[in-house]
Amino acid sequence: MKIEAKGVYVIAPTPFHPDGRIDDSSVDRMCDFFVKAGVDGMTVLGQLGEAPKMAHEESVGIVKRVLARVKLPIVVGVSAPGFAAMRALTQDVMALGAAGVMIAPPNTLRTDDSIVQYYRQAAEAIGEDVPFVIQDYPLTFSVQMTPGVIRRIATETKSCWFLKHEDWPGLEKISQLRAWEKDGSMKRLPILIGNNALFLDFEMERGADGANTGYCFPDMLVDVVRLSKAGRRDEAHDLFDAHLPLIRYEQQPGPGLAVRKYVMMRRGIIASDTLRKPGAPLTPAARAEVDYLLARLSQKDARAKV
Amino acid sequence: MKIEAKGVYVIAPTPFHPDGRIDDSSVDRMCDFFVKAGVDGMTVLGQLGEAPKMAHEESVGIVKRVLARVKLPIVVGVSAPGFAAMRALTQDVMALGAAGVMIAPPNTLRTDDSIVQYYRQAAEAIGEDVPFVIQDYPLTFSVQMTPGVIRRIATETKSCWFLKHEDWPGLEKISQLRAWEKDGSMKRLPILIGNNALFLDFEMERGADGANTGYCFPDMLVDVVRLSKAGRRDEAHDLFDAHLPLIRYEQQPGPGLAVRKYVMMRRGIIASDTLRKPGAPLTPAARAEVDYLLARLSQKDARAKV
Amino acid sequence: MKIEAKGVYVIAPTPFHPDGRIDDSSVDRMCDFFVKAGVDGMTVLGQLGEAPKMAHEESVGIVKRVLARVKLPIVVGVSAPGFAAMRALTQDVMALGAAGVMIAPPNTLRTDDSIVQYYRQAAEAIGEDVPFVIQDYPLTFSVQMTPGVIRRIATETKSCWFLKHEDWPGLEKISQLRAWEKDGSMKRLPILIGNNALFLDFEMERGADGANTGYCFPDMLVDVVRLSKAGRRDEAHDLFDAHLPLIRYEQQPGPGLAVRKYVMMRRGIIASDTLRKPGAPLTPAARAEVDYLLARLSQKDARAKV
Amino acid sequence: MKIEAKGVYVIAPTPFHPDGRIDDSSVDRMCDFFVKAGVDGMTVLGQLGEAPKMAHEESVGIVKRVLARVKLPIVVGVSAPGFAAMRALTQDVMALGAAGVMIAPPNTLRTDDSIVQYYRQAAEAIGEDVPFVIQDYPLTFSVQMTPGVIRRIATETKSCWFLKHEDWPGLEKISQLRAWEKDGSMKRLPILIGNNALFLDFEMERGADGANTGYCFPDMLVDVVRLSKAGRRDEAHDLFDAHLPLIRYEQQPGPGLAVRKYVMMRRGIIASDTLRKPGAPLTPAARAEVDYLLARLSQKDARAKV
């Protein structure tokens, strides 16, 4: 039932009109762009999809539209302050045809046991036939999961699908999980990396199966993953390094999403870079910096000419 | 438009059947009990009403039922991870006849400016004609509001209704706000205290207008507020002190709500002390301790015979 | 080598002159008072001994003075941001005759493993022949230790002496540890409770060996522990409940220490209630409240006449 | 009295022998290297100088040795859990000839007022003639300072010397402070940037006066600052971008310092990459990654041949 998670599962932003309404035609255009870029799957309604700012009906509406447009596995972020809302959204989107859901831990969790218990209860709440993704992003959620905790979640819940790995630092975590798989003390758990791909180059070499992030040039993510898997190390790093100044700029918590939307707007993928409140648009100074980074990037990667 | 906030606005728990469904007849019985106990208003869907564990329709359903039963001002907790869900619930419950809403800050807020901005944006999002309550509970939300921040919120948003004061320690905060009102540097802001009434005795003397909490003997809260307002200090403290061992026990974060529901069940107000997950019932040892506290209390306050 | 930890190990404040210098004669008077009150041991330089505000030489000086005056086991708080300073103070005070040291976790620790590792490295750093106390106080240190973590520390470090239990809520934690000892899955670990004794009554009944806190009436702590151990439950609760209004008032983080010093000054035990910065003295309103609480208390416990 | 803060104030690591003792000859060699690299000043005993792991005498010893070797302004990190230890170290190092001290906020501070008060009390405690540096590093200290808070500190304490700016994201903060200086609502406050220089390129363009960080190629920092000040924008970015893959790798919290020491060891600047506990050395996999990054870097910047 679980689809093999590998390659690039792009994190989709939610395009808005300048007045804050969802921009359906930008949703369509974005979907087409992702497919053309060669992604293997798509995650909607993650943190950077501004999920918490959406009403339930809006969330369902977006999923419906994306599923109608894209014939790829769609993961839906269903993180919520309580299990009732999480279950409600999960049931709606799974009925529509989503491939699985993503769950971030509430930022009050502290002990190993409480994290494992949370995922156990969440898996039970949404239904144990629904594949779910662990989102391990301490920078945003303030929840620290050791490799041992991830192993426990993967072992104690049958429906655990893959790990969205965005711990930072996180390279040794991938190595540890892969070592456990190798010595038989853990079953295979696919790992797709996030954190705006800031360490994609080495994370692939440590054993990641791909990327699950939304950097504004997903086409680059596809190529780096492909090159890395093909063992073409220097080429992978050359391409990655060309994008790194912009990756770093886009990875800033807060303005990062505004950067991503601005570049996608400049690339013609979405019509407006509007964020819902409390998000704020880029300042003119920041826009000029992104423009400068794009100009420099276009000298190294032809696709970046926008 | 804003009702004068004073006396006891009791925080209502949400009664569940043992299988987790909402128990409507317990809702009714609880409403009747609160009215008979002499409360001045009621807050539903607060943290201890297990609001985050409710789906939207359930939340609306509870409010509808309570409003049909009780002819008192009803405040509804509408805290949500984003403004869209907050607005949606607010519109629904205000249309039903709620008197106002309560908003807790998201626990990522740190700086003074970010807290003030949050309340400004929230007030705008729900509509500036909707009276809202500031919930100031750092122990639970990890957000620390200085008196100056509260003054700014009360000044910069017209629709601020009252302060649910549950900072701890918090006595000096009340004194500071009242001093500013006295010297004219702040307009009058009603203060109802929470934190399970652990400092109700002195908070009244510092200038609070009443209580906004859900201790399992709201009848005692009503009496202490009345005695304190009447200047009958020793009597107020005598009654309060008789309840303090149980107040303290019920104020424990986590098991506190289970204690409250257990006592309300023993008092015949609700049928079951069930909590929704991840809440857990009291252990047998804890139940025995509460029974012992009730037995001791009943020797000092006749109402406590259960 | 490890002394049996039981009864009352009082937490000693550090008496200062109004100008902030250490007040030696108050140290002596306080020591004599504690001995007369019947305590079994004494902890100096804890958080409420204002340890972090002391220079190294001052810390050593206090320990020397106390050891010269008191023939009881003395525990010294040696928590420090790094192991070098922790080791330096430990060596100095153990050479002087201290019975052991107390170590609080740095408030950056999150995962189970990191907490256990910290205590393992600390035990190694100070020398594995030095008995150490685990301070488990999440309210102050933001570090949450499960019973399993405590068991691991107690098992993996030979020099672990006892647990200063001040988790809140914490009753089930004591029961869990005692259950493990009973079923043989954990060796005996003495438990003395802190958190200003707010739950001393029930903590004793759950299996604590005594108290390790500094409430301004340690004489009461001694009696409650004695009554509870003797199975005189109602008497223990009666005495405890008489003090609870003041215990609660003194337990406030921040002003709590000022309350404690103020009462000890009023009781003639120390000469001044001065705190070092950033500590602040009680406001006049707070002093009046404490005076009122003392007056009420004296009607129930003759010793409280001050 | 305050030296003009500009250019590169390098953050010095503390070199240890493999057994953990301070390695004096590496200290000397490192000092010589920094001078030759063209730095304008030096900060010792910062977080990445492993200051909290040092005993007082060790700290003083390092400062003495550095001051004897280097004729540049030396800043000394004096952050401590209390003012007594902060004052003691400050007095010792200022007497030896340090130019000023650096103070990080304790990670319990939350409100604007408490942060400003902390710096006011710290400035008073160390003596108001001692120039001090504000360390604004929320990622490590969990304390968020708005531009307004920094303005208040700079205004309310005469001895504030410069801002070590390492907020992230932080570009708009620099712009805001510079705007206030321009419109006269704030006096000039020098800004040196940290956070391992991850945004040095744009931070210089936003108005920073230089860098105050310890990236393993400080020679590059010197050149980027120089090029940027000279308006040679593209050259500054070209050089910066060549180093960015390694900068990013070294900026990882935790292993970052091990990376820095490893590279400095490979460059022959220090003899060993030993960290004191709880620090851990790089894994073999991480070393190989750094080797690979160095090999790639050396193709773009000849100095990186090691």
GROMACS .gro file of N, CA and C in nm, chain A residues 139 168-172 175 197-203 205-206 233-235 237-241 244-246 248-249 251-255 282-283 285-290 292-293 296 300, chain D residues 139 168-172 175 197-203 205-206 233-235 237-241 244-246 248-249 251-255 282-283 285-290 292-293 296 300:
model
  276
  139LEU      N    1   1.439   2.272   1.440
  139LEU     CA    2   1.458   2.417   1.430
  139LEU      C    3   1.323   2.488   1.437
  168TRP      N    4   1.912   1.947   1.215
  168TRP     CA    5   2.029   2.026   1.179
  168TRP      C    6   2.110   2.052   1.304
  169PRO      N    7   2.228   1.998   1.319
  169PRO     CA    8   2.295   1.913   1.221
  169PRO      C    9   2.228   1.776   1.215
  170GLY      N   10   2.242   1.709   1.101
  170GLY     CA   11   2.167   1.585   1.085
  170GLY      C   12   2.240   1.476   1.009
  171LEU      N   13   2.363   1.501   0.967
  171LEU     CA   14   2.431   1.400   0.885
  171LEU      C   15   2.452   1.270   0.961
  172GLU      N   16   2.495   1.281   1.086
  172GLU     CA   17   2.522   1.158   1.163
  172GLU      C   18   2.394   1.081   1.190
  175SER      N   19   2.340   0.853   0.900
  175SER     CA   20   2.437   0.742   0.906
  175SER      C   21   2.398   0.640   1.012
  197ALA      N   22   1.707   2.190   0.171
  197ALA     CA   23   1.815   2.124   0.097
  197ALA      C   24   1.953   2.177   0.131
  198LEU      N   25   1.969   2.242   0.243
  198LEU     CA   26   2.097   2.306   0.276
  198LEU      C   27   2.213   2.207   0.281
  199PHE      N   28   2.183   2.080   0.307
  199PHE     CA   29   2.288   1.978   0.311
  199PHE      C   30   2.258   1.862   0.215
  200LEU      N   31   2.177   1.890   0.113
  200LEU     CA   32   2.138   1.784   0.020
  200LEU      C   33   2.258   1.707  -0.034
  201ASP      N   34   2.364   1.781  -0.067
  201ASP     CA   35   2.482   1.717  -0.128
  201ASP      C   36   2.534   1.601  -0.042
  202PHE      N   37   2.560   1.630   0.085
  202PHE     CA   38   2.616   1.526   0.170
  202PHE      C   39   2.509   1.430   0.224
  203GLU      N   40   2.388   1.480   0.240
  203GLU     CA   41   2.282   1.392   0.290
  203GLU      C   42   2.257   1.277   0.192
  205GLU      N   43   2.481   1.145   0.007
  205GLU     CA   44   2.596   1.054   0.021
  205GLU      C   45   2.589   0.973   0.150
  206ARG      N   46   2.521   1.027   0.249
  206ARG     CA   47   2.505   0.954   0.375
  206ARG      C   48   2.394   0.848   0.367
  233ARG      N   49   2.974   1.240  -0.829
  233ARG     CA   50   2.985   1.324  -0.712
  233ARG      C   51   3.022   1.468  -0.745
  234ASP      N   52   3.129   1.489  -0.819
  234ASP     CA   53   3.174   1.625  -0.845
  234ASP      C   54   3.068   1.706  -0.919
  235GLU      N   55   3.003   1.643  -1.015
  235GLU     CA   56   2.899   1.714  -1.087
  235GLU      C   57   2.784   1.753  -0.995
  237HIS      N   58   2.799   1.812  -0.677
  237HIS     CA   59   2.843   1.925  -0.593
  237HIS      C   60   2.856   2.053  -0.674
  238ASP      N   61   2.903   2.043  -0.797
  238ASP     CA   62   2.915   2.165  -0.878
  238ASP      C   63   2.779   2.232  -0.895
  239LEU      N   64   2.680   2.151  -0.928
  239LEU     CA   65   2.547   2.207  -0.948
  239LEU      C   66   2.490   2.261  -0.816
  240PHE      N   67   2.506   2.181  -0.711
  240PHE     CA   68   2.458   2.224  -0.580
  240PHE      C   69   2.524   2.355  -0.536
  241ASP      N   70   2.653   2.361  -0.549
  241ASP     CA   71   2.726   2.481  -0.503
  241ASP      C   72   2.684   2.606  -0.580
  244LEU      N   73   2.392   2.725  -0.397
  244LEU     CA   74   2.401   2.738  -0.251
  244LEU      C   75   2.380   2.881  -0.200
  245PRO      N   76   2.434   2.984  -0.265
  245PRO     CA   77   2.408   3.119  -0.212
  245PRO      C   78   2.258   3.151  -0.203
  246LEU      N   79   2.183   3.104  -0.299
  246LEU     CA   80   2.038   3.128  -0.296
  246LEU      C   81   1.968   3.031  -0.200
  248ARG      N   82   2.086   2.912   0.071
  248ARG     CA   83   2.109   2.969   0.204
  248ARG      C   84   2.016   3.087   0.230
  249TYR      N   85   2.000   3.172   0.130
  249TYR     CA   86   1.916   3.291   0.148
  249TYR      C   87   1.770   3.250   0.170
  251GLN      N   88   1.669   2.974   0.295
  251GLN     CA   89   1.648   2.890   0.412
  251GLN      C   90   1.622   2.971   0.539
  252GLN      N   91   1.632   3.102   0.533
  252GLN     CA   92   1.606   3.184   0.652
  252GLN      C   93   1.465   3.161   0.705
  253PRO      N   94   1.453   3.126   0.833
  253PRO     CA   95   1.318   3.109   0.888
  253PRO      C   96   1.244   3.243   0.883
  254GLY      N   97   1.122   3.241   0.840
  254GLY     CA   98   1.047   3.366   0.829
  254GLY      C   99   1.050   3.415   0.686
  255PRO      N  100   1.146   3.497   0.650
  255PRO     CA  101   1.147   3.550   0.513
  255PRO      C  102   1.169   3.442   0.407
  282LEU      N  103   0.867   4.039   0.120
  282LEU     CA  104   1.006   4.083   0.124
  282LEU      C  105   1.014   4.235   0.120
  283THR      N  106   1.112   4.291   0.187
  283THR     CA  107   1.139   4.434   0.174
  283THR      C  108   1.203   4.459   0.037
  285ALA      N  109   1.481   4.595  -0.019
  285ALA     CA  110   1.623   4.558  -0.009
  285ALA      C  111   1.642   4.408  -0.029
  286ALA      N  112   1.554   4.330   0.030
  286ALA     CA  113   1.566   4.185   0.017
  286ALA      C  114   1.538   4.141  -0.126
  287ARG      N  115   1.438   4.203  -0.188
  287ARG     CA  116   1.409   4.169  -0.328
  287ARG      C  117   1.531   4.195  -0.417
  288ALA      N  118   1.594   4.308  -0.392
  288ALA     CA  119   1.712   4.342  -0.473
  288ALA      C  120   1.823   4.239  -0.450
  289GLU      N  121   1.835   4.192  -0.327
  289GLU     CA  122   1.937   4.089  -0.300
  289GLU      C  123   1.906   3.959  -0.373
  290VAL      N  124   1.779   3.921  -0.372
  290VAL     CA  125   1.741   3.799  -0.444
  290VAL      C  126   1.764   3.817  -0.594
  292TYR      N  127   1.985   3.997  -0.732
  292TYR     CA  128   2.130   3.987  -0.753
  292TYR      C  129   2.174   3.841  -0.751
  293LEU      N  130   2.122   3.766  -0.656
  293LEU     CA  131   2.157   3.623  -0.648
  293LEU      C  132   2.111   3.549  -0.774
  296ARG      N  133   2.344   3.629  -1.061
  296ARG     CA  134   2.470   3.554  -1.049
  296ARG      C  135   2.447   3.405  -1.082
  300LYS      N  136   2.569   3.057  -1.399
  300LYS     CA  137   2.621   2.922  -1.373
  300LYS      C  138   2.522   2.813  -1.413
 1057LEU      N  139   1.989   3.190   1.815
 1057LEU     CA  140   1.996   3.048   1.782
 1057LEU      C  141   2.060   2.970   1.897
 1086TRP      N  142   1.942   3.555   1.319
 1086TRP     CA  143   1.920   3.484   1.195
 1086TRP      C  144   1.772   3.452   1.182
 1087PRO      N  145   1.698   3.511   1.091
 1087PRO     CA  146   1.747   3.607   0.992
 1087PRO      C  147   1.779   3.741   1.056
 1088GLY      N  148   1.869   3.816   0.996
 1088GLY     CA  149   1.914   3.937   1.062
 1088GLY      C  150   1.940   4.056   0.971
 1089LEU      N  151   1.917   4.040   0.842
 1089LEU     CA  152   1.951   4.150   0.751
 1089LEU      C  153   1.868   4.275   0.779
 1090GLU      N  154   1.739   4.256   0.802
 1090GLU     CA  155   1.654   4.373   0.825
 1090GLU      C  156   1.689   4.442   0.956
 1093SER      N  157   1.957   4.689   0.882
 1093SER     CA  158   1.900   4.804   0.809
 1093SER      C  159   1.821   4.895   0.902
 1115ALA      N  160   2.963   3.386   0.977
 1115ALA     CA  161   2.971   3.464   0.852
 1115ALA      C  162   2.877   3.414   0.743
 1116LEU      N  163   2.775   3.341   0.778
 1116LEU     CA  164   2.688   3.281   0.676
 1116LEU      C  165   2.622   3.385   0.586
 1117PHE      N  166   2.609   3.508   0.634
 1117PHE     CA  167   2.549   3.615   0.553
 1117PHE      C  168   2.642   3.736   0.543
 1118LEU      N  169   2.771   3.713   0.561
 1118LEU     CA  170   2.866   3.824   0.560
 1118LEU      C  171   2.852   3.910   0.436
 1119ASP      N  172   2.833   3.845   0.322
 1119ASP     CA  173   2.826   3.919   0.195
 1119ASP      C  174   2.721   4.030   0.199
 1120PHE      N  175   2.599   3.992   0.235
 1120PHE     CA  176   2.492   4.092   0.236
 1120PHE      C  177   2.493   4.177   0.363
 1121GLU      N  178   2.539   4.120   0.472
 1121GLU     CA  179   2.543   4.199   0.596
 1121GLU      C  180   2.635   4.321   0.580
 1123GLU      N  181   2.681   4.478   0.307
 1123GLU     CA  182   2.610   4.573   0.220
 1123GLU      C  183   2.495   4.642   0.294
 1124ARG      N  184   2.445   4.578   0.398
 1124ARG     CA  185   2.339   4.640   0.478
 1124ARG      C  186   2.393   4.741   0.579
 1151ARG      N  187   3.177   4.474  -0.535
 1151ARG     CA  188   3.073   4.381  -0.494
 1151ARG      C  189   3.092   4.240  -0.553
 1152ASP      N  190   3.108   4.232  -0.683
 1152ASP     CA  191   3.114   4.100  -0.745
 1152ASP      C  192   3.234   4.020  -0.695
 1153GLU      N  193   3.345   4.089  -0.680
 1153GLU     CA  194   3.464   4.019  -0.629
 1153GLU      C  195   3.440   3.967  -0.487
 1155HIS      N  196   3.156   3.883  -0.354
 1155HIS     CA  197   3.067   3.767  -0.361
 1155HIS      C  198   3.139   3.646  -0.420
 1156ASP      N  199   3.222   3.667  -0.519
 1156ASP     CA  200   3.293   3.554  -0.579
 1156ASP      C  201   3.377   3.482  -0.473
 1157LEU      N  202   3.449   3.562  -0.397
 1157LEU     CA  203   3.535   3.501  -0.295
 1157LEU      C  204   3.449   3.434  -0.187
 1158PHE      N  205   3.345   3.506  -0.146
 1158PHE     CA  206   3.257   3.450  -0.042
 1158PHE      C  207   3.193   3.320  -0.089
 1159ASP      N  208   3.141   3.321  -0.209
 1159ASP     CA  209   3.071   3.203  -0.260
 1159ASP      C  210   3.164   3.081  -0.269
 1162LEU      N  211   3.151   2.933   0.062
 1162LEU     CA  212   3.021   2.909   0.124
 1162LEU      C  213   2.993   2.761   0.155
 1163PRO      N  214   3.030   2.667   0.068
 1163PRO     CA  215   3.003   2.526   0.106
 1163PRO      C  216   3.069   2.487   0.238
 1164LEU      N  217   3.188   2.537   0.261
 1164LEU     CA  218   3.256   2.506   0.387
 1164LEU      C  219   3.199   2.591   0.502
 1166ARG      N  220   2.900   2.696   0.540
 1166ARG     CA  221   2.775   2.629   0.578
 1166ARG      C  222   2.803   2.504   0.662
 1167TYR      N  223   2.903   2.427   0.621
 1167TYR     CA  224   2.932   2.303   0.694
 1167TYR      C  225   2.983   2.336   0.835
 1169GLN      N  226   2.910   2.596   1.006
 1169GLN     CA  227   2.812   2.668   1.088
 1169GLN      C  228   2.719   2.575   1.163
 1170GLN      N  229   2.727   2.447   1.142
 1170GLN     CA  230   2.639   2.354   1.215
 1170GLN      C  231   2.659   2.366   1.367
 1171PRO      N  232   2.554   2.391   1.440
 1171PRO     CA  233   2.571   2.397   1.586
 1171PRO      C  234   2.617   2.261   1.638
 1172GLY      N  235   2.713   2.259   1.723
 1172GLY     CA  236   2.765   2.132   1.774
 1172GLY      C  237   2.891   2.094   1.700
 1173PRO      N  238   2.879   2.021   1.592
 1173PRO     CA  239   3.000   1.980   1.520
 1173PRO      C  240   3.078   2.096   1.459
 1200LEU      N  241   3.505   1.511   1.537
 1200LEU     CA  242   3.435   1.472   1.414
 1200LEU      C  243   3.443   1.322   1.394
 1201THR      N  244   3.339   1.267   1.336
 1201THR     CA  245   3.345   1.126   1.295
 1201THR      C  246   3.433   1.116   1.170
 1203ALA      N  247   3.354   0.998   0.891
 1203ALA     CA  248   3.276   1.040   0.774
 1203ALA      C  249   3.276   1.192   0.760
 1204ALA      N  250   3.264   1.261   0.872
 1204ALA     CA  251   3.262   1.407   0.866
 1204ALA      C  252   3.399   1.461   0.825
 1205ARG      N  253   3.505   1.400   0.877
 1205ARG     CA  254   3.639   1.444   0.837
 1205ARG      C  255   3.659   1.431   0.686
 1206ALA      N  256   3.612   1.319   0.634
 1206ALA     CA  257   3.627   1.298   0.490
 1206ALA      C  258   3.548   1.402   0.412
 1207GLU      N  259   3.433   1.440   0.466
 1207GLU     CA  260   3.355   1.544   0.398
 1207GLU      C  261   3.427   1.678   0.400
 1208VAL      N  262   3.486   1.710   0.513
 1208VAL     CA  263   3.561   1.835   0.521
 1208VAL      C  264   3.682   1.830   0.428
 1210TYR      N  265   3.703   1.674   0.154
 1210TYR     CA  266   3.652   1.692   0.019
 1210TYR      C  267   3.622   1.840  -0.008
 1211LEU      N  268   3.560   1.905   0.090
 1211LEU     CA  269   3.530   2.048   0.074
 1211LEU      C  270   3.658   2.130   0.060
 1214ARG      N  271   3.799   2.084  -0.288
 1214ARG     CA  272   3.725   2.164  -0.385
 1214ARG      C  273   3.756   2.313  -0.371
 1218LYS      N  274   3.958   2.691  -0.600
 1218LYS     CA  275   3.904   2.825  -0.624
 1218LYS      C  276   3.981   2.932  -0.547
   0.00000   0.00000   0.00000
